[in-house]
Coordinates of C-alpha atoms (C1' of nucleotides) in Angstrom, one line a residue:
Chain R
M968 CA 27.1 -15.3 2.1
L969 CA 28.1 -14.0 5.9
V970 CA 31.5 -12.9 6.6
Q971 CA 31.5 -12.0 10.3
T972 CA 34.6 -9.1 9.9
N973 CA 35.9 -7.2 13.4
F974 CA 35.7 -4.1 11.8
R975 CA 34.2 -1.9 13.4
I976 CA 32.8 1.5 11.8
D977 CA 34.1 4.8 13.1
T978 CA 32.0 6.7 14.9
T979 CA 32.9 10.3 13.6
T980 CA 32.0 8.9 9.7
Q981 CA 28.7 7.8 11.2
P982 CA 25.5 8.5 8.4
R983 CA 23.8 11.9 8.3
S984 CA 21.1 11.3 10.2
V985 CA 20.5 8.4 13.4
Q986 CA 17.6 7.8 13.5
P987 CA 16.4 8.7 17.1
N988 CA 16.4 6.3 19.7
V989 CA 18.8 4.2 17.8
P990 CA 21.8 5.1 19.8
S991 CA 19.9 4.0 23.0
L992 CA 19.0 1.1 22.4
V993 CA 22.9 0.6 20.9
A994 CA 23.5 0.9 24.4
Q995 CA 20.7 -1.7 25.6
S996 CA 22.0 -4.3 23.6
R997 CA 24.9 -6.7 24.1
P998 CA 27.6 -5.8 22.1
S999 CA 28.8 -7.1 18.7
V1000 CA 30.0 -6.9 15.7
V1001 CA 29.3 -5.2 12.1
A1002 CA 28.6 -8.3 9.8
F1003 CA 29.1 -7.7 5.4
F1004 CA 26.9 -8.9 3.9
A1005 CA 27.9 -8.7 -0.5
D1006 CA 25.7 -7.7 -2.7
K1007 CA 22.4 -9.4 -3.2
A1008 CA 23.8 -11.9 0.0
P1009 CA 20.4 -13.2 1.9
I1010 CA 20.4 -11.2 5.0
Y1011 CA 17.2 -13.3 7.1
A1012 CA 14.6 -15.3 4.8
Q1013 CA 10.7 -15.5 4.9
G1014 CA 9.9 -17.6 7.0
A1015 CA 13.1 -18.2 9.5
P1016 CA 12.9 -17.4 13.1
A1017 CA 12.9 -14.1 14.1
G1018 CA 15.2 -13.1 17.1
P1019 CA 17.2 -9.6 17.2
L1020 CA 16.9 -6.6 15.2
Y1021 CA 19.3 -5.2 13.0
L1022 CA 21.5 -2.1 12.3
V1023 CA 22.7 -1.0 9.2
E1024 CA 26.0 0.7 9.6
F1025 CA 26.8 1.6 6.2
G1026 CA 25.5 0.3 2.5
A1027 CA 22.1 -0.1 1.6
V1028 CA 19.2 -3.3 2.1
R1029 CA 16.2 -4.1 0.6
I1030 CA 13.5 -6.0 2.5
Y1031 CA 10.5 -7.8 0.0
R1032 CA 8.4 -10.5 0.1
L1033 CA 6.6 -13.4 -2.6
T1034 CA 3.8 -13.9 -4.3
A1035 CA 3.1 -17.4 -5.4
D1036 CA 4.4 -17.3 -9.0
G1037 CA 7.1 -15.1 -8.6
R1038 CA 6.3 -11.3 -7.9
R1039 CA 8.0 -9.3 -5.7
Q1040 CA 7.2 -6.2 -3.7
I1041 CA 10.4 -4.6 -1.8
S1042 CA 8.0 -3.3 1.3
A1043 CA 11.3 -1.0 2.4
F1044 CA 14.8 0.0 2.1
H1045 CA 16.9 0.5 4.2
F1046 CA 20.2 2.5 4.5
A1047 CA 22.9 4.1 7.7
G1048 CA 21.2 4.2 10.9
E1049 CA 17.8 2.5 9.7
V1050 CA 16.9 -0.1 12.0
F1051 CA 15.5 -3.2 9.8
G1052 CA 14.2 -6.6 11.8
F1053 CA 10.0 -5.9 13.2
E1054 CA 8.0 -8.8 13.8
S1055 CA 4.5 -9.8 14.7
G1056 CA 5.2 -13.2 15.6
D1057 CA 8.2 -15.5 15.4
E1058 CA 8.7 -15.6 12.6
H1059 CA 10.3 -13.6 10.1
Q1060 CA 7.3 -12.5 6.6
F1061 CA 10.1 -11.4 5.2
F1062 CA 13.2 -11.8 3.1
A1063 CA 16.2 -9.2 4.3
E1064 CA 18.8 -8.2 1.6
S1065 CA 22.0 -6.8 1.1
I1066 CA 22.6 -4.2 -1.7
G1067 CA 25.6 -3.9 -3.3
G1068 CA 27.1 -4.8 -0.3
A1069 CA 26.4 -3.7 3.5
G1070 CA 27.6 -3.8 7.0
I1071 CA 25.0 -5.1 9.6
R1072 CA 25.6 -5.3 13.5
A1073 CA 23.1 -7.6 15.3
L1074 CA 20.7 -5.7 18.2
R1075 CA 19.9 -8.1 20.9
P1076 CA 18.8 -7.5 23.9
T1077 CA 20.8 -7.6 26.9
S1078 CA 18.1 -8.9 29.9
A1079 CA 14.5 -8.1 29.6
G1080 CA 14.9 -4.1 29.8
R1081 CA 13.1 -1.2 28.8
M1082 CA 14.4 -2.5 25.1
A1083 CA 10.6 -1.7 24.4
E1084 CA 10.4 2.2 25.3
S1085 CA 13.1 1.9 23.2
L1086 CA 11.9 0.4 19.5
L1087 CA 8.3 1.6 20.2
P1088 CA 9.4 4.7 18.3
L1089 CA 10.7 2.7 15.3
A1090 CA 8.5 0.4 15.2
L1091 CA 5.9 3.6 15.2
R1092 CA 7.6 4.7 12.5
S1093 CA 8.3 2.5 10.4
L1094 CA 4.7 1.6 10.6
S1095 CA 4.5 5.7 9.7
R1096 CA 6.3 5.1 6.5
A1097 CA 4.8 2.0 5.3
Q1098 CA 0.7 3.6 5.1
Q1099 CA 2.5 6.8 3.5
H1100 CA 4.0 4.2 1.4
L1101 CA 0.6 2.6 0.8
L1102 CA -0.5 5.6 -0.6
V1103 CA 1.7 6.1 -2.8
L1104 CA 1.1 2.2 -4.2
G1105 CA -2.5 3.2 -4.5
R1106 CA -3.2 6.6 -5.5
Q1107 CA -0.1 7.7 -8.1
N1108 CA 0.8 7.0 -11.0
A1109 CA 3.9 5.9 -12.5
R1110 CA 5.3 9.6 -13.0
E1111 CA 3.5 10.6 -9.3
K1112 CA 5.4 7.1 -7.5
M1113 CA 9.2 8.0 -8.8
A1114 CA 8.6 11.9 -7.9
A1115 CA 7.6 10.6 -4.3
F1116 CA 10.2 8.5 -4.7
L1117 CA 12.9 10.6 -5.4
L1118 CA 12.1 13.4 -2.6
D1119 CA 12.1 10.4 0.4
L1120 CA 15.2 9.2 -1.3
S1121 CA 16.5 13.0 -1.4
E1122 CA 15.3 13.5 2.5
R1123 CA 17.5 10.7 3.6
Q1124 CA 20.2 11.0 2.0
E1125 CA 20.9 15.3 3.0
T1126 CA 23.1 15.4 0.5
D1127 CA 21.5 18.4 -1.7
R1128 CA 20.7 18.1 -5.3
F1129 CA 22.2 14.2 -5.6
I1130 CA 20.8 11.1 -4.5
D1131 CA 22.5 8.0 -5.1
L1132 CA 20.6 4.8 -6.4
P1133 CA 22.5 2.2 -4.6
M1134 CA 19.7 -0.1 -6.1
Q1135 CA 19.2 -1.1 -10.0
R1136 CA 16.0 -0.4 -12.2
N1137 CA 14.9 -3.3 -10.9
D1138 CA 14.6 -3.0 -6.5
I1139 CA 12.8 0.8 -7.7
A1140 CA 10.1 -1.5 -9.6
D1141 CA 9.9 -4.1 -7.3
Y1142 CA 9.3 -0.7 -4.8
L1143 CA 6.9 1.2 -6.7
G1144 CA 4.6 -1.1 -8.0
L1145 CA 5.7 -0.7 -11.7
T1146 CA 8.2 -3.0 -14.2
F1147 CA 11.8 -2.0 -15.0
E1148 CA 10.7 -0.8 -18.3
T1149 CA 8.2 2.3 -17.0
V1150 CA 10.9 3.4 -13.9
S1151 CA 13.1 3.8 -17.1
R1152 CA 10.5 5.1 -19.8
I1153 CA 9.3 8.3 -16.7
L1154 CA 13.0 8.5 -15.7
R1155 CA 13.5 9.1 -19.2
K1156 CA 10.9 11.6 -19.3
L1157 CA 12.2 13.6 -16.0
K1158 CA 15.3 13.8 -18.0
D1159 CA 13.9 15.8 -21.0
A1160 CA 11.4 17.5 -18.9
E1161 CA 14.7 18.7 -17.2
T1162 CA 13.5 18.0 -14.1
I1163 CA 16.6 15.6 -13.3
R1164 CA 19.5 15.1 -14.9
L1165 CA 21.4 11.5 -15.0
P1166 CA 25.0 12.4 -14.2
S1167 CA 25.5 8.3 -14.1
I1168 CA 23.6 5.2 -13.7
K1169 CA 23.4 5.2 -10.0
Q1170 CA 23.2 8.7 -9.1
I1171 CA 20.6 11.5 -10.2
E1172 CA 20.6 15.5 -10.4
V1173 CA 17.3 16.8 -8.9
L1174 CA 16.7 19.9 -11.2
D1175 CA 13.7 21.0 -10.1
F1176 CA 12.7 20.3 -6.2
A1177 CA 9.1 22.3 -7.1
G1178 CA 8.6 20.2 -9.8
L1179 CA 8.8 17.2 -8.3
R1180 CA 7.0 17.7 -4.6
A1181 CA 3.6 19.3 -7.5
L1182 CA 4.0 16.2 -8.6
C1183 CA 3.2 13.9 -5.6
K1184 CA 1.9 16.0 -2.8
Chain X
M303 CA -20.7 14.6 15.8
L304 CA -19.7 12.9 19.1
V305 CA -22.1 11.9 21.9
Q306 CA -20.4 10.6 25.0
T307 CA -22.5 8.4 26.2
N308 CA -22.4 5.7 30.2
F309 CA -23.7 3.0 28.1
R310 CA -20.9 0.2 29.1
I311 CA -20.4 -2.8 27.1
D312 CA -20.9 -6.3 28.1
T313 CA -18.2 -8.6 28.1
T314 CA -20.4 -11.3 27.0
T315 CA -21.0 -9.5 23.8
Q316 CA -17.5 -9.2 22.7
P317 CA -16.2 -9.6 19.9
R318 CA -15.6 -12.9 18.7
S319 CA -11.7 -12.4 18.9
V320 CA -10.6 -10.0 20.9
Q321 CA -7.1 -8.6 19.5
P322 CA -3.8 -9.8 22.1
N323 CA -3.0 -7.3 24.5
V324 CA -6.3 -5.5 24.2
P325 CA -6.8 -6.3 28.2
S326 CA -3.8 -5.2 29.8
L327 CA -4.6 -2.0 27.9
V328 CA -7.2 -1.0 28.8
A329 CA -6.3 -2.1 32.4
Q330 CA -3.3 0.0 32.1
S331 CA -5.4 3.1 31.0
R332 CA -7.8 6.0 32.1
P333 CA -11.4 4.4 33.1
S334 CA -13.8 6.0 30.3
V335 CA -17.2 5.4 28.4
V336 CA -18.1 4.5 24.9
A337 CA -18.3 6.8 22.2
F338 CA -20.5 6.3 19.7
F339 CA -19.9 8.3 16.6
A340 CA -22.8 8.3 13.2
D341 CA -21.6 7.2 10.4
K342 CA -19.4 9.1 8.4
A343 CA -18.4 11.0 12.1
P344 CA -14.9 12.1 11.9
I345 CA -12.8 10.3 15.0
Y346 CA -10.0 12.2 14.5
A347 CA -8.3 14.5 11.7
Q348 CA -4.8 14.6 10.1
G349 CA -3.3 17.8 11.6
A350 CA -4.6 17.0 15.3
P351 CA -2.5 16.6 17.8
A352 CA -2.3 12.9 18.7
G353 CA -3.2 11.0 21.8
P354 CA -5.9 8.6 23.3
L355 CA -5.6 5.6 21.4
Y356 CA -8.4 4.2 20.9
L357 CA -10.7 0.9 21.3
V358 CA -12.9 0.1 19.0
E359 CA -16.5 -1.8 20.8
F360 CA -18.8 -2.2 17.7
G361 CA -18.8 -1.2 14.3
A362 CA -16.0 0.1 12.0
V363 CA -14.2 2.8 11.3
R364 CA -11.7 3.1 8.2
I365 CA -8.7 4.5 8.6
Y366 CA -7.7 7.0 5.4
R367 CA -5.2 9.7 4.4
L368 CA -6.1 12.5 0.8
T369 CA -3.5 14.0 -1.8
A370 CA -3.1 17.1 -2.5
D371 CA -6.6 17.0 -5.1
G372 CA -8.6 14.5 -3.8
R373 CA -8.1 11.0 -4.4
R374 CA -8.0 8.9 -1.4
Q375 CA -6.7 6.1 1.0
I376 CA -8.3 4.4 3.0
S377 CA -5.0 2.5 4.7
A378 CA -7.0 1.0 7.0
F379 CA -10.5 -0.7 8.2
H380 CA -10.4 -1.9 12.6
F381 CA -13.7 -3.6 13.8
A382 CA -15.0 -4.8 17.1
G383 CA -11.9 -5.6 19.3
E384 CA -9.5 -3.5 17.2
V385 CA -6.9 -1.0 18.8
F386 CA -5.9 2.1 15.8
G387 CA -4.4 5.5 16.6
F388 CA -1.3 4.7 16.7
E389 CA 0.6 7.9 14.7
S390 CA 4.7 8.2 15.1
G391 CA 4.5 12.2 15.3
D392 CA 2.8 13.8 17.8
E393 CA 0.1 15.1 14.9
H394 CA -2.8 12.6 13.3
Q395 CA -1.4 11.5 9.9
F396 CA -5.0 10.3 9.3
F397 CA -8.3 10.6 9.1
A398 CA -10.0 8.2 11.4
E399 CA -14.5 8.3 10.9
S400 CA -16.8 5.6 11.9
I401 CA -18.4 3.9 9.3
G402 CA -22.1 3.1 9.7
G403 CA -22.1 4.2 13.7
A404 CA -19.0 2.9 15.7
G405 CA -18.5 2.3 19.6
I406 CA -15.6 3.8 20.5
R407 CA -13.3 3.8 23.8
A408 CA -10.6 6.3 24.0
L409 CA -7.4 5.0 26.5
R410 CA -5.4 7.0 27.5
P411 CA -2.5 6.0 29.8
T412 CA -2.7 6.4 33.4
S413 CA 0.7 7.1 33.9
A414 CA 4.2 6.4 32.7
G415 CA 3.8 2.7 33.4
R416 CA 4.7 -0.2 31.5
M417 CA 2.1 1.0 28.9
A418 CA 5.1 0.6 25.3
E419 CA 5.6 -3.4 26.0
S420 CA 1.4 -3.6 25.7
L421 CA 2.0 -0.7 22.5
L422 CA 4.5 -2.7 21.3
P423 CA 2.3 -6.1 19.6
L424 CA -0.4 -4.4 19.1
A425 CA 2.2 -1.4 17.1
L426 CA 4.7 -4.0 15.5
R427 CA 0.4 -6.1 13.7
S428 CA -0.3 -2.8 12.9
L429 CA 2.9 -3.3 10.7
S430 CA 2.4 -6.2 9.7
R431 CA -1.0 -6.0 8.3
A432 CA 0.3 -2.2 7.1
Q433 CA 3.2 -4.2 4.7
Q434 CA 1.0 -7.0 3.2
H435 CA -1.3 -4.5 2.5
L436 CA 1.9 -3.2 -0.1
L437 CA 2.0 -6.4 -2.1
V438 CA -1.5 -6.7 -2.2
L439 CA -1.9 -3.1 -3.5
G440 CA 1.7 -3.7 -4.9
R441 CA 1.5 -6.8 -7.3
Q442 CA -2.5 -8.1 -7.3
N443 CA -4.6 -7.0 -10.6
A444 CA -8.2 -5.6 -9.3
R445 CA -9.4 -10.2 -9.4
E446 CA -7.2 -10.1 -7.0
K447 CA -6.8 -7.3 -4.7
M448 CA -11.0 -8.6 -4.3
A449 CA -10.0 -11.9 -2.8
A450 CA -7.4 -10.5 -0.7
F451 CA -9.8 -8.4 0.6
L452 CA -12.3 -11.2 0.5
L453 CA -10.6 -13.4 2.9
D454 CA -8.8 -11.4 5.3
L455 CA -12.6 -9.7 5.9
S456 CA -13.3 -13.5 6.6
E457 CA -10.7 -14.3 8.7
R458 CA -11.5 -11.0 10.6
Q459 CA -14.8 -11.9 11.5
E460 CA -15.4 -15.9 12.3
T461 CA -18.3 -16.1 10.7
D462 CA -18.2 -19.1 8.6
R463 CA -19.1 -18.5 5.0
F464 CA -20.6 -15.1 5.5
I465 CA -19.1 -12.0 5.2
D466 CA -20.5 -9.1 6.2
L467 CA -19.2 -5.5 4.3
P468 CA -20.4 -2.5 6.3
M469 CA -17.8 0.3 4.2
Q470 CA -19.4 0.7 0.5
R471 CA -18.4 -0.3 -2.3
N472 CA -16.3 3.1 -2.3
D473 CA -14.3 1.6 0.7
I474 CA -13.2 -1.0 -0.8
A475 CA -12.0 0.7 -4.2
D476 CA -10.6 3.4 -1.3
Y477 CA -9.0 0.5 0.2
L478 CA -7.8 -1.7 -2.7
G479 CA -6.6 1.2 -4.9
L480 CA -9.0 0.9 -7.6
T481 CA -12.6 2.4 -8.7
F482 CA -15.7 1.6 -7.5
E483 CA -16.8 0.8 -11.0
T484 CA -14.8 -2.0 -11.0
V485 CA -14.9 -3.5 -7.7
S486 CA -19.2 -4.2 -8.4
R487 CA -17.9 -5.6 -11.8
I488 CA -15.0 -7.8 -9.4
L489 CA -18.5 -9.2 -7.7
R490 CA -20.0 -9.7 -11.1
K491 CA -17.3 -12.1 -11.9
L492 CA -17.3 -13.2 -9.2
K493 CA -20.2 -14.3 -8.2
D494 CA -20.6 -15.5 -12.9
A495 CA -17.6 -18.1 -12.0
E496 CA -19.9 -18.6 -8.7
T497 CA -17.0 -18.2 -6.5
I498 CA -19.2 -15.4 -4.3
R499 CA -22.9 -15.0 -3.6
L500 CA -24.5 -11.6 -3.4
P501 CA -27.3 -12.5 -1.1
S502 CA -27.7 -8.5 -0.2
I503 CA -25.7 -5.5 -0.3
K504 CA -23.4 -5.5 2.4
Q505 CA -23.7 -9.1 2.6
I506 CA -21.7 -12.0 0.9
E507 CA -21.5 -16.1 1.0
V508 CA -18.4 -17.2 0.2
L509 CA -19.3 -21.0 -1.6
D510 CA -15.9 -21.5 -3.4
F511 CA -12.7 -20.6 -0.9
A512 CA -10.5 -22.8 -2.7
G513 CA -10.9 -20.8 -5.5
L514 CA -10.6 -17.2 -3.9
R515 CA -7.7 -18.3 -2.1
A516 CA -5.7 -19.7 -5.3
L517 CA -6.2 -15.8 -6.9
C518 CA -4.2 -13.9 -4.9
K519 CA -1.6 -15.7 -1.9
Chain N
dC269 C1' 36.7 -11.2 -26.1
dG270 C1' 33.1 -12.7 -25.5
dA271 C1' 29.2 -14.3 -21.8
dC272 C1' 25.9 -12.0 -19.2
dC273 C1' 23.9 -8.6 -16.5
dT274 C1' 21.5 -4.3 -16.6
dG275 C1' 19.3 -0.6 -19.0
dT276 C1' 17.0 2.0 -23.3
dT277 C1' 14.1 2.3 -26.5
dG278 C1' 10.3 0.5 -29.4
dA279 C1' 6.0 -1.6 -30.9
dT280 C1' 1.8 -3.9 -29.3
dT281 C1' -1.9 -4.8 -26.1
dC282 C1' -4.4 -4.9 -22.3
dT283 C1' -6.2 -4.0 -18.0
dG284 C1' -8.5 -1.0 -15.3
dC285 C1' -10.4 4.3 -15.5
dT286 C1' -13.5 7.3 -17.6
dC287 C1' -17.5 9.1 -18.6
dA288 C1' -22.3 8.2 -18.9
dA289 C1' -27.0 6.1 -18.2
dT290 C1' -29.7 3.9 -16.0
dC291 C1' -31.7 1.0 -11.3
dA292 C1' -33.0 0.3 -7.5
dA293 C1' -33.4 1.9 -2.2
dC294 C1' -34.6 5.5 1.0
dG295 C1' -36.8 9.6 3.2
dT296 C1' -39.2 14.1 3.1
dG297 C1' -42.9 16.9 1.8
dG298 C1' -47.3 18.2 -0.4
Chain P
dC759 C1' -49.6 8.2 -0.5
dC760 C1' -47.0 9.0 -4.7
dA761 C1' -44.4 12.5 -6.6
dC762 C1' -39.5 13.7 -6.4
dG763 C1' -34.4 14.0 -5.4
dT764 C1' -31.2 11.7 -3.0
dT765 C1' -27.3 8.3 -2.5
dG766 C1' -25.0 3.8 -4.4
dA767 C1' -24.5 0.9 -6.2
dT768 C1' -24.5 -1.5 -11.6
dT769 C1' -23.9 -1.7 -16.7
dG770 C1' -21.6 -0.2 -21.0
dA771 C1' -18.9 1.8 -24.2
dG772 C1' -14.7 4.2 -25.5
dC773 C1' -9.8 5.5 -23.4
dA774 C1' -5.3 5.8 -22.0
dG775 C1' -1.8 4.2 -19.4
dA776 C1' 1.4 1.1 -17.4
dA777 C1' 1.8 -3.9 -19.0
dT778 C1' 4.2 -7.2 -22.2
dC779 C1' 6.9 -8.7 -25.9
dA780 C1' 10.9 -7.4 -28.8
dA781 C1' 15.5 -5.7 -29.6
dC782 C1' 19.4 -3.8 -28.8
dA783 C1' 23.2 -1.1 -26.3
dG784 C1' 26.8 -0.1 -22.9
dG785 C1' 29.2 -2.2 -18.7
dT786 C1' 31.5 -5.7 -16.1
dC787 C1' 33.5 -9.9 -15.4
dG788 C1' 35.5 -14.2 -15.9

DNA sequence: CGACCTGTTGATTCTGCTCAATCAACGTGG
DNA sequence: CCACGTTGATTGAGCAGAATCAACAGGTCG
C-alpha cells in the first residue's frame, strides 16, 4: 500500500539526530518526493531487486527475515533521519515494513559520482550496530536484552527520560530473540523494581538509568 | 607476540575463493609484508586506534567482544582470502586474535584514492554476514545453530564433504551463543544420527547435507 | 455493540546451562 | 622412559530461565 505524496518535510522539524553524511547523500541523489507507507505496509520484500537506499523522514521501519517455518528475526528498527536498504547483492535479503505509518524518501544516485564515499560510513555504522546486536542476542539474558534495547532507544531519541515505543511487544520480542510474553513479563519486573514506569502502552519512563546500564554493559 | 617475516605468499597457493574486490584493494594499498601471528596472538584490541584493514593470507582469525563480566561473543571467523578490521569510529570495538597461527597482511591506503569504492562491497558483505548471524542467534535452537555453522564453513572451504575446524569447541560455542558442553553434545547427536562423522577432533565429514540444510533454513 | 487485536498473567514444560567427574592428548622435567 | 600437570573434549545429573499453552482483560474499529 504505497501512497505517493507531494508533502515536503519542513527541514526545521528534522529529527533530533540526523546521521552524519546523510545530507551529502541526499545532495548526491536525484530529487524525490516523500512516499507515505501506512502501518505494516511493505517498503520492499525479500527477493525483490535491490535499488535505491531509503531515508526515513518520519515514523519508524522494521527490517526482518523469516525462517522457512515462519519464525521472524527483526535485525533493525529505523527511525527519522536514518538510512536503510543496504544490500550486498542485487536482491533484497530482507523485508522492510512501515511501523504505524512512515514517510520514506528514496535515494537514487545521480550518476556514478563519489557516492561510495558517503555510503561507506553509513554502511559501517549499520555493521557496527549489527555487531553490537550480536553480543546482545548471543550472550545476554532476557532482562539484559531488554535493558540494552531501552538504552539504545533512549540514546537515539533524545527525549530524556521518556522513550517512545512505536513498535508492539511482538516486534520487540522478534528483535531481541524472545517471545512477546517474556517481553511483557520483563517490563513488569522492571516496573516492580521501579527501574521504569509505564505511563502508557507505547511509552516508557526511565526512572533509574544507572540501574539499566548496570544490567546490560 | 608479533613476528614480522619477509615470507611472501606464492599467489598460486591462494585460497580457493578470494573475495571479490580484494585484488583491487591490495593494488591500492601500500606494499606490505605478511606478519605471522602465533596461536592466540592479538592482532588488535578493543579500544586500540583503528587504522589499516587486514587480509588473511593463511590460517584463521576470530573477532570478538567481551561483556563486563567476561562473557565473550565471537562475531566472526575469518579465513584465508578474507578481509577484516572495518570500524565505524577511530577506535577498534573488537578484539582480533589469531587461531592456531595466521599470516596477516596489513592494507594501508596509498592516498585518499578511490579506496571507498573497493571497500564498500566488502563492508556490505560483512554486514550481510552479520545480519545472517543475527537470525541464527536470535531464532534458532542449538541443533539448528550448529547445522548453520557447519554449512557456512562448508561453503567457505570448498573441500567437499570434509570440514576443517581450526577453532576449538569453546570458540564455536561463543560464536553460536552456546556453551562448549552443548556444542559437544550436539555434535554427538549429529554423529549418532549419522548426519556427520568425526574423523578427528578438528575435522568433520558431512554425510547428509540435505539433513543439515533441513535443520537450519 | 461485538469482533478482533494486543497485551498481561498464570501454569506447566523443556531446552540448554551449571556444576562436576572423567578422559585423552600433549609437553615437561626428573 | 615414565610421572605429573595442563588443556581441551566428552559425558552425566540436576536446575533455571524462557518457551509454550491457556485464560482473560483492555482498546479499537467496523
